mmCIF file of C-alpha atoms in Angstrom:
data_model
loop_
_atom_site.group_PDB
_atom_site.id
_atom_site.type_symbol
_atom_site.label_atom_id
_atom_site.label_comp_id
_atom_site.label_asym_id
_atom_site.label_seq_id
_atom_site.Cartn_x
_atom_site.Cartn_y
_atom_site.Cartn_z
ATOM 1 C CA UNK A 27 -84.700 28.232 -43.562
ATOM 2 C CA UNK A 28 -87.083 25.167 -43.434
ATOM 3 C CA UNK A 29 -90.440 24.351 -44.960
ATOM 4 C CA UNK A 30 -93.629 22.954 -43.498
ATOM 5 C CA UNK A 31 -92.248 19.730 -45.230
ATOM 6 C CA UNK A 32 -88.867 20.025 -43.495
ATOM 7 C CA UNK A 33 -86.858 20.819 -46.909
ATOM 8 C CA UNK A 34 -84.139 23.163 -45.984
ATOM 9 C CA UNK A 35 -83.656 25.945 -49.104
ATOM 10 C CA UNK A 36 -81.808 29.234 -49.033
ATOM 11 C CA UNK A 37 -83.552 32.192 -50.199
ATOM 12 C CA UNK A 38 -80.616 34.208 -52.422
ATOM 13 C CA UNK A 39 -79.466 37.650 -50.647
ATOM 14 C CA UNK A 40 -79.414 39.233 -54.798
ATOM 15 C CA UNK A 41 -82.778 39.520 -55.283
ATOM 16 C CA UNK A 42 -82.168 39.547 -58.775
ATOM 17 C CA UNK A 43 -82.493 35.554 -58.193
ATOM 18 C CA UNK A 44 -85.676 34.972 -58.117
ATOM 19 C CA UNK A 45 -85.557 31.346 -57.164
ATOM 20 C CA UNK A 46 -84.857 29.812 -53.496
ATOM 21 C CA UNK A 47 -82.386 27.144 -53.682
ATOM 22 C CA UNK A 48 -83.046 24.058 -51.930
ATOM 23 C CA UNK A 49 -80.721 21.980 -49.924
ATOM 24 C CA UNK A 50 -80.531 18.333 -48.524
ATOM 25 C CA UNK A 51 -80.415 18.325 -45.203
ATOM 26 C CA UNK A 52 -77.091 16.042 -45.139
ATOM 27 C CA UNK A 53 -75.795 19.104 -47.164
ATOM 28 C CA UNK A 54 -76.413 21.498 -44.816
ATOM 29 C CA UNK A 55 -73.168 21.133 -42.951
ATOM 30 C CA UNK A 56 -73.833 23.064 -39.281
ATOM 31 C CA UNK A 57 -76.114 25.939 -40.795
ATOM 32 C CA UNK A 58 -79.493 27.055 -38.344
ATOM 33 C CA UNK A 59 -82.383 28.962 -39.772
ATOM 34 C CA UNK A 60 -81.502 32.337 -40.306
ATOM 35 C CA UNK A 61 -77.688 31.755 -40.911
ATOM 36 C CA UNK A 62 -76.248 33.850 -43.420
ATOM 37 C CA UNK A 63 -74.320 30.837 -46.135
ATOM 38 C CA UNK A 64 -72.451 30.406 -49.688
ATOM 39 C CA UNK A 65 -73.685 27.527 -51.236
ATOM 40 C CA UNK A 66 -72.638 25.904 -54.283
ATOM 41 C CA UNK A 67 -75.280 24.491 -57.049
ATOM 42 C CA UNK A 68 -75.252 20.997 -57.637
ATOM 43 C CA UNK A 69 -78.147 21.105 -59.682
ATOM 44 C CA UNK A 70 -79.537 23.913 -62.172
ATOM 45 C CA UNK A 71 -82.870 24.719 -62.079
ATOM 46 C CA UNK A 72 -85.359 24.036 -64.833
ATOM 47 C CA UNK A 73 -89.110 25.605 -65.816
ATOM 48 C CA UNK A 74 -90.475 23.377 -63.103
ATOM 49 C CA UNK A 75 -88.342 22.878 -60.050
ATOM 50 C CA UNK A 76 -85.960 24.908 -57.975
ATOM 51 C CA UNK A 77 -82.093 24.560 -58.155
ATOM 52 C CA UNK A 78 -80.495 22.799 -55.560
ATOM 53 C CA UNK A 79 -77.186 23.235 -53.980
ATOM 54 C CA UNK A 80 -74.796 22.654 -50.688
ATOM 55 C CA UNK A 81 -73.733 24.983 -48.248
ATOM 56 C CA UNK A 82 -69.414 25.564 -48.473
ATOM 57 C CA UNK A 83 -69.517 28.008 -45.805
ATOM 58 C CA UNK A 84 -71.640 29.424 -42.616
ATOM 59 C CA UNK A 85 -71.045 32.719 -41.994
ATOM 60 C CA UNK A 86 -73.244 33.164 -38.876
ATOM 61 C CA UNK A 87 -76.708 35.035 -38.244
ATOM 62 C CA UNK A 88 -76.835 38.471 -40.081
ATOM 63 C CA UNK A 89 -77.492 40.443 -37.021
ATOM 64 C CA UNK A 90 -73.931 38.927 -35.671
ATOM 65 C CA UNK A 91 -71.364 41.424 -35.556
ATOM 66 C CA UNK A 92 -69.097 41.073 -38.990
ATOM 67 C CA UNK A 93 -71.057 39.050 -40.367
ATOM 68 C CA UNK A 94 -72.619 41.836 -42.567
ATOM 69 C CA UNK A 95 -68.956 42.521 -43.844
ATOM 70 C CA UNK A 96 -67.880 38.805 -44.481
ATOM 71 C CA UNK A 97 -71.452 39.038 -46.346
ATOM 72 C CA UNK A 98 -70.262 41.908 -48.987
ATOM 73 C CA UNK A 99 -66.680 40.230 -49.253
ATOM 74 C CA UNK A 100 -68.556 37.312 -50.638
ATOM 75 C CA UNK A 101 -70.818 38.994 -52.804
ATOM 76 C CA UNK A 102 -68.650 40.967 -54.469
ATOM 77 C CA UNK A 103 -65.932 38.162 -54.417
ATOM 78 C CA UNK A 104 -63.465 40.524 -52.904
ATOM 79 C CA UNK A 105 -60.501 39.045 -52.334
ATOM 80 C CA UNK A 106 -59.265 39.070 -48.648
ATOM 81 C CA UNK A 107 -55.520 37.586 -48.702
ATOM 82 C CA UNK A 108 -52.245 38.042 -50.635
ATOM 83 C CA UNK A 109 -50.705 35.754 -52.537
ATOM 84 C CA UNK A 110 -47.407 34.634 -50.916
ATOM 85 C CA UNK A 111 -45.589 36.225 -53.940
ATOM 86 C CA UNK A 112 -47.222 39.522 -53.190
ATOM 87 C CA UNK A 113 -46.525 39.222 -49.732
ATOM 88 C CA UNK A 114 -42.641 38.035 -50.090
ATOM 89 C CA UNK A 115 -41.716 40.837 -52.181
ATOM 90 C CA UNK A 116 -43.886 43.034 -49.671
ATOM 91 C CA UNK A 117 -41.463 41.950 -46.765
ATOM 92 C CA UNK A 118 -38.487 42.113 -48.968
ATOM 93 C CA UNK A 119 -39.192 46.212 -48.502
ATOM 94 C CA UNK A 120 -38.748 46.106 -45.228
ATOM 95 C CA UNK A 121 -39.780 48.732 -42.763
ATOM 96 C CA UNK A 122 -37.753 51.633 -43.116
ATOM 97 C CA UNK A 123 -36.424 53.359 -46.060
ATOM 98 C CA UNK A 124 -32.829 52.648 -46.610
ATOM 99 C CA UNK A 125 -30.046 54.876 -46.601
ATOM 100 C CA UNK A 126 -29.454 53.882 -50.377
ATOM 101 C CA UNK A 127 -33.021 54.455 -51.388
ATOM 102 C CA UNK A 128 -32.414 58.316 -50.194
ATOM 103 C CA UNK A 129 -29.961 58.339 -52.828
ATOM 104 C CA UNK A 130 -30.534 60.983 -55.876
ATOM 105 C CA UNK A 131 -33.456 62.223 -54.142
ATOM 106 C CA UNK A 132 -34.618 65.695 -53.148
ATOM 107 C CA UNK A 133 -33.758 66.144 -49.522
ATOM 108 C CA UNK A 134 -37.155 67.444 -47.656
ATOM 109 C CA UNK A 135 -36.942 66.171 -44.577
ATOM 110 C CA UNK A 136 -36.385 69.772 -43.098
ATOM 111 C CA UNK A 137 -39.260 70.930 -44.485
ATOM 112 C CA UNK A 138 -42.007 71.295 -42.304
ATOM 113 C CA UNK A 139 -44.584 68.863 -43.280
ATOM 114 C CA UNK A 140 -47.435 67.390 -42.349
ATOM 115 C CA UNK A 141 -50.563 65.067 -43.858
ATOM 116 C CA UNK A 142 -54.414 66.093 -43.540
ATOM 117 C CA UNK A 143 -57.193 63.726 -43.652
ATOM 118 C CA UNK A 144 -60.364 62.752 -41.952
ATOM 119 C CA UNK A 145 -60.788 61.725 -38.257
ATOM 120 C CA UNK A 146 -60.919 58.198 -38.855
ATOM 121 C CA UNK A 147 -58.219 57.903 -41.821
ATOM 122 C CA UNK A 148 -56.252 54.917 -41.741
ATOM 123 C CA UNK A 149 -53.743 55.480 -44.775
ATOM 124 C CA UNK A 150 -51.984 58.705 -45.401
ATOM 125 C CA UNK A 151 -50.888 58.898 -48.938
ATOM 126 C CA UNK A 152 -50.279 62.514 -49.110
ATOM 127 C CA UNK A 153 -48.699 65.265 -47.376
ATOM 128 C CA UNK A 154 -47.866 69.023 -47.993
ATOM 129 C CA UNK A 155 -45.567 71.730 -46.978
ATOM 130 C CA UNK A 156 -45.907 75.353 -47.721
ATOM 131 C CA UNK A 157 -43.823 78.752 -47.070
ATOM 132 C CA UNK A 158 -43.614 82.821 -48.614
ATOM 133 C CA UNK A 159 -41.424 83.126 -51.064
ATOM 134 C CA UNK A 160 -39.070 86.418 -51.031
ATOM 135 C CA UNK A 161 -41.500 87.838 -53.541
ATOM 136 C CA UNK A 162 -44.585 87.373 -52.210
ATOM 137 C CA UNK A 163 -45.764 83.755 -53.261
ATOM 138 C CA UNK A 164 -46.381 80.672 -52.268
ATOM 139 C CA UNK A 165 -44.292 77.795 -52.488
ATOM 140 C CA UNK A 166 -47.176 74.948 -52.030
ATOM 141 C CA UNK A 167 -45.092 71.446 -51.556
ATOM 142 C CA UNK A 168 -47.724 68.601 -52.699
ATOM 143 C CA UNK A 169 -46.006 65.281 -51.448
ATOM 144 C CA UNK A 170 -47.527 61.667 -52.890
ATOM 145 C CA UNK A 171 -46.150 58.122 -51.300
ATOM 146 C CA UNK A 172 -43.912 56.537 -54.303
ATOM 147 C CA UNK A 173 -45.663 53.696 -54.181
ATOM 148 C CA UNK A 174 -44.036 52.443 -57.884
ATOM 149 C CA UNK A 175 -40.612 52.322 -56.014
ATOM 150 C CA UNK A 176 -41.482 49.837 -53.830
ATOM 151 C CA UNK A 177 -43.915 47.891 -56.972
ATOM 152 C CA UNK A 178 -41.973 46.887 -59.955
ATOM 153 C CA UNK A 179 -44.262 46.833 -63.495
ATOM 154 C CA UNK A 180 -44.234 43.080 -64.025
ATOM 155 C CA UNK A 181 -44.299 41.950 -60.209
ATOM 156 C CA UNK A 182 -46.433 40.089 -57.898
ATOM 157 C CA UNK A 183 -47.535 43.083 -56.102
ATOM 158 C CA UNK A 184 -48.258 44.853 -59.213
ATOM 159 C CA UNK A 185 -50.314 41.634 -61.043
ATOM 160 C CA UNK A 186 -51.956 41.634 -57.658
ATOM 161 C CA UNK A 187 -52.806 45.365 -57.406
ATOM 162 C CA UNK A 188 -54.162 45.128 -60.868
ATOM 163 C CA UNK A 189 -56.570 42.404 -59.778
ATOM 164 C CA UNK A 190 -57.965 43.961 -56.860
ATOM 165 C CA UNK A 191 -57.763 47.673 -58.795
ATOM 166 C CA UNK A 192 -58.456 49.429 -55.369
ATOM 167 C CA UNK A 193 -58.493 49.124 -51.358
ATOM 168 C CA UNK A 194 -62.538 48.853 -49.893
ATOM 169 C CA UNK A 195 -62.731 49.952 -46.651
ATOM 170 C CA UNK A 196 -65.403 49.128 -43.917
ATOM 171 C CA UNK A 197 -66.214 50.605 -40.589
ATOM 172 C CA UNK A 198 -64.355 48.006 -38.620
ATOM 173 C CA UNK A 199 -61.428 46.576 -41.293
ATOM 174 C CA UNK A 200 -60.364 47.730 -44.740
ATOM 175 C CA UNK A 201 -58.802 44.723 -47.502
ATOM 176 C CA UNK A 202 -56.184 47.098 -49.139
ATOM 177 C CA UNK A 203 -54.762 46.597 -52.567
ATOM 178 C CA UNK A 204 -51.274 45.708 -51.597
ATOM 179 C CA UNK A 205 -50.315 43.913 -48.614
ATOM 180 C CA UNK A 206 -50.157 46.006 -44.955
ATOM 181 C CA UNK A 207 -46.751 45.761 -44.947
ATOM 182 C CA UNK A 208 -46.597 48.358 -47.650
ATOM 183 C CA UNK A 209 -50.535 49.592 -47.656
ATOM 184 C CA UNK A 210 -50.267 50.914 -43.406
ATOM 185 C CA UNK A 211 -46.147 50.871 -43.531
ATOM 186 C CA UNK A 212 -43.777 52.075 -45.993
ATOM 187 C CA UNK A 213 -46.413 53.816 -48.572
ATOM 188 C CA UNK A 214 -48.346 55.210 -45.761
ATOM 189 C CA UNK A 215 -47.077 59.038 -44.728
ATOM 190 C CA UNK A 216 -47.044 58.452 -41.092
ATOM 191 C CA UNK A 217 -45.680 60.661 -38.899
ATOM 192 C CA UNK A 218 -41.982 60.851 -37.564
ATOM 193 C CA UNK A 219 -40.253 58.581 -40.254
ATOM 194 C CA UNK A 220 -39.032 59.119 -43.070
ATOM 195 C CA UNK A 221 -41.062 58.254 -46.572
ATOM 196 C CA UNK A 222 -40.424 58.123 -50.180
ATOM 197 C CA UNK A 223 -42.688 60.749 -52.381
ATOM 198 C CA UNK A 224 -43.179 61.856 -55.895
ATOM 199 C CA UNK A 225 -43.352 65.746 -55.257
ATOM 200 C CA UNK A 226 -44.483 68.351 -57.007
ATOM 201 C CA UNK A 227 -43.734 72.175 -56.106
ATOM 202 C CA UNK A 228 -45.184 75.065 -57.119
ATOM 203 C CA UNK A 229 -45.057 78.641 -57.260
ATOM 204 C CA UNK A 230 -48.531 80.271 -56.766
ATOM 205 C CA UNK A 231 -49.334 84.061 -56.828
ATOM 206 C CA UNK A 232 -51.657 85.823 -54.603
ATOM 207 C CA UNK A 233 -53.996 85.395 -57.293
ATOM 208 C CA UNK A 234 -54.003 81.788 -57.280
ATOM 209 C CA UNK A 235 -52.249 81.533 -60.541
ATOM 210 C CA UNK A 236 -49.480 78.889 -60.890
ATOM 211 C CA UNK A 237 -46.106 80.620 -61.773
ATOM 212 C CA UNK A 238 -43.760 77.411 -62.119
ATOM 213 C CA UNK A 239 -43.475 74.001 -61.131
ATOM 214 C CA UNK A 240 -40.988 71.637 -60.219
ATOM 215 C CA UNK A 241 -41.482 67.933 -60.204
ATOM 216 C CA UNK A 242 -38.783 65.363 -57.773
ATOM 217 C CA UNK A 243 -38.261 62.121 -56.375
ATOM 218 C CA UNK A 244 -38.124 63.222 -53.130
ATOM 219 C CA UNK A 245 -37.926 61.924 -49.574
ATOM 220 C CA UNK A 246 -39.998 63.379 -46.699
ATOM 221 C CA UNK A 247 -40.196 63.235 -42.724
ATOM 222 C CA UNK A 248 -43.796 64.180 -41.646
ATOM 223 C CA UNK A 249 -44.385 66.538 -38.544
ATOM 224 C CA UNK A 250 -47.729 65.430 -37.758
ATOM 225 C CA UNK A 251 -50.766 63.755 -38.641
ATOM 226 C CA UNK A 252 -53.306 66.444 -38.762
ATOM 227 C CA UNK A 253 -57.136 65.773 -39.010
ATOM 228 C CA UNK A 254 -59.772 68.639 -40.606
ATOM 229 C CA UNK A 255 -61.441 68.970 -37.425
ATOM 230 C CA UNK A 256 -58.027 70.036 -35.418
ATOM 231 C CA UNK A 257 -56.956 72.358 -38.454
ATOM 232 C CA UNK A 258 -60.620 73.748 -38.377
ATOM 233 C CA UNK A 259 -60.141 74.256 -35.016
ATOM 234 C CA UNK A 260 -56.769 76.186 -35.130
ATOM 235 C CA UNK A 261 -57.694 78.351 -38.283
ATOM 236 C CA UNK A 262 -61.526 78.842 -37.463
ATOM 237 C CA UNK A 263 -62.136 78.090 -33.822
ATOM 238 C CA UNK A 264 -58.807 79.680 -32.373
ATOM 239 C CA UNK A 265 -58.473 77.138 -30.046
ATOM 240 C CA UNK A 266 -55.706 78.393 -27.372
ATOM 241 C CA UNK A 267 -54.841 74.436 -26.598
ATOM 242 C CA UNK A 268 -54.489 73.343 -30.042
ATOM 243 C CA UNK A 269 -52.303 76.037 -31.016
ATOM 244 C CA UNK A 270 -50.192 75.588 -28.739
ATOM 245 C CA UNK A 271 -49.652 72.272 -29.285
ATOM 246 C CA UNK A 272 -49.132 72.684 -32.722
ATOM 247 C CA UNK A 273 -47.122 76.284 -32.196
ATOM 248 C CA UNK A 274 -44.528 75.677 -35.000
ATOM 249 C CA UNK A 275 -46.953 74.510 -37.660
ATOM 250 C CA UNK A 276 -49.339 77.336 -37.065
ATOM 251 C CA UNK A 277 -48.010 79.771 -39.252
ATOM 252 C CA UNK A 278 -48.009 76.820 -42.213
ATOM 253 C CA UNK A 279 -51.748 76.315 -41.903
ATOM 254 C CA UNK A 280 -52.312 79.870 -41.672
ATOM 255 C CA UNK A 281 -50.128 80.354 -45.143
ATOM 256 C CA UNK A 282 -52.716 77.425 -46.200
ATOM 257 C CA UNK A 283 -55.750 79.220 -45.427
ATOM 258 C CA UNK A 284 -54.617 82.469 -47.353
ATOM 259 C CA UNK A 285 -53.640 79.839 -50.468
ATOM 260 C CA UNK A 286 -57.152 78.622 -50.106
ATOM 261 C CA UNK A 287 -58.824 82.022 -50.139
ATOM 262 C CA UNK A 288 -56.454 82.753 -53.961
ATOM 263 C CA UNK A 289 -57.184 78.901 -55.055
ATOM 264 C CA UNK A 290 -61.225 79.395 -54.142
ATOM 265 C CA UNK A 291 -61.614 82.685 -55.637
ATOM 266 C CA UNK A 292 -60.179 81.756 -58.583
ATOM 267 C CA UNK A 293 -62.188 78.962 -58.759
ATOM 268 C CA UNK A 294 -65.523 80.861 -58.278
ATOM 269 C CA UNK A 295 -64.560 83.488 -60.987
ATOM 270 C CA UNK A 296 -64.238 80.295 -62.993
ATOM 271 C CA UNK A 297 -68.087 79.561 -62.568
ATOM 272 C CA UNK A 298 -67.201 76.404 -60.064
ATOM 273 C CA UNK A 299 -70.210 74.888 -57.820
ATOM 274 C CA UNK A 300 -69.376 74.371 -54.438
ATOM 275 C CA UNK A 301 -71.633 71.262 -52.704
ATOM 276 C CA UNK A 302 -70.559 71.250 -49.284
ATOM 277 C CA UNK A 303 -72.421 68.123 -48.336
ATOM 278 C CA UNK A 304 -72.319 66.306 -44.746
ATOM 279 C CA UNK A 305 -70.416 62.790 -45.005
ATOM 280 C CA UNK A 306 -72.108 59.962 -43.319
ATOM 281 C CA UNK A 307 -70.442 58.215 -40.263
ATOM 282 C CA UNK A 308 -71.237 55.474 -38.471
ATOM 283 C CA UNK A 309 -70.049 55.039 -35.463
ATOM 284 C CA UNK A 310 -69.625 51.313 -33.836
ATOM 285 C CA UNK A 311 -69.544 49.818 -30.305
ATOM 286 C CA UNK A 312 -67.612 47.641 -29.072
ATOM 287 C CA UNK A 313 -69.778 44.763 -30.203
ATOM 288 C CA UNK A 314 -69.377 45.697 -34.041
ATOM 289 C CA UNK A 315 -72.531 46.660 -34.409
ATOM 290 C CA UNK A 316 -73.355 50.254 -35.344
ATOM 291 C CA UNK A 317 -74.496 52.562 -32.171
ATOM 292 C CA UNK A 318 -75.287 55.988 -33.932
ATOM 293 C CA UNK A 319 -75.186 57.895 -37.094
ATOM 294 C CA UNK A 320 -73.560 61.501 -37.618
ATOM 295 C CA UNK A 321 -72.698 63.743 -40.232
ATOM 296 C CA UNK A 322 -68.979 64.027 -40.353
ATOM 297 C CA UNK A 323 -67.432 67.948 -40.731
ATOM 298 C CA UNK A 324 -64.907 67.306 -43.837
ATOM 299 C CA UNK A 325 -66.086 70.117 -46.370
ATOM 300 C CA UNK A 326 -67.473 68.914 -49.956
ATOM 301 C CA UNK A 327 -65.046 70.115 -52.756
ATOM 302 C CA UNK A 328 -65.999 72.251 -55.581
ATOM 303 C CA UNK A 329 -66.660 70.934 -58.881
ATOM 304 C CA UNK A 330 -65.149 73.341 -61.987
#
């Protein structure tokens, strides 16, 4: 902004800083009033007069579409590209899993499989499979992408990952923790390919009591990328044209919702709290700029 006097200053987005920050107008570089900027201090601020700094970047007017986004990447210094190092050994993966990496693995690519997540999921890092055992159990598949195969302890990618620590996601773009050629490729459980897991299988009783486990480096092809909504609507709503479009895999997700009933009971003889809280959605136009709220249908979990 600019004072009655003409002095340009910047008032600081963390209100925590209490101080506007003044700039020259020959430091200004192309910001207008109003502009959302990163500046950098050239001079600290003392008992009597404001700090005073230069603008390094413009990121545009606040109500401009991303520009709320590029705001928090700033803020919370987020970084938004990989290293080349990170990104070499990313490439050096590949696309596909290799006939070699199969290797010594447990073989469930038969197995019907499939991954269940939210509407708008972008990254599907786990899947499941489930059948009856001759005596009566279950035989619950739980299916995790191996990401450590493809990041070596001591790598770029892993230095990197332990900088960032996690993947943020916004509305309109998400600045994952490994590069996207592993992040949305070969550690995400898409359907139709095959994919590396860690695996774990267990034996439940009707009860809901584990019986055994068995733990694998396994190697999976997914079926299909489910969402809550369609399962809710095969298992709850009955709907004619989803089951039929998912005929084979019907009789999984109904073995799932029996599972369920043993796991939840359990649980509630246990004394767990179930908060099945709405999750907030915001849905965007084509603009980028948010064009209603809703309450998404994913159901809270318990808490033992």
């Amino acid at each position: 902004d600019i004072d009655e006097s003409g002095l340009a200053y910047v008032v600081p987005f963390d209100r925590r800083l209490v101080m506007d920050v003044h700039v020259p107008r020959q430091e200004a570089a192309t910001a207008a009033p109003g502009d959302m900027v990163e500046i950098e201090l050239t001079r600290w601020p003392t008992a009597t007069r404001n700090p005073v700094g230069r603008v390094t970047d413009v990121l545009g007017d606040i109500e401009a579409p991303g520009v709320d986004t590029r705001l928090i990447i700033r803020k919370h210094q987020l970084p938004e590209e990989h290293g080349p190092a990170a990104l070499a050994e990313a490439e050096r993966a590949g696309n596909r899993v290799r006939p070699r990496e199969r290797q010594g693995r447990q073989d469930f690519r038969r197995w019907p499989t499939v991954t269940i997540d939210g509407d708008t999921a972008r990254d599907f890092d786990d899947a499941v499979t489930i059948e009856r055992l001759p005596n009566g159990n279950y035989w619950l598949g739980v299916h995790i992408a191996d990401v450590a195969h493809y990041v070596q302890e001591g790598s770029a990618l892993d230095a990197a990952a332990f900088q960032r620590g996690t993947s943020v996601y916004f509305p309109d773009r998400a600045i994952h923790m490994f590069p996207e050629a592993l992040a949305t490729g070969l550690c995400s459980l898409r359907p139709q390919v095959d994919r590396l897991v860690q695996s774990c299988l267990m034996e439940i009783d009707g009860n809901g009591a584990v019986r055994r486990y068995e733990l694998h480096d396994g190697v999976i092809h997914s079926d299909a990328r489910m969402t809550y909504t369609e399962v809710n609507a095969i298992l709850t709503g009955k709907d004619a044209a989803a089951r039929k479009k998912y005929g084979r895999l019907v009789p999984r997700f109904e073995l799932m919702a029996e599972l369920f009933e043993a796991l939840n009971g359990r649980r509630r003889a246990r004394g767990s709290v179930d908060f099945d809280l709405p999750e907030a959605e915001f849905l965007m136009d084509d603009q980028g700029r948010v064009s209603d709220r809703s309450h998404g249908a994913e159901p809270g979990a318990p808490l033992d």
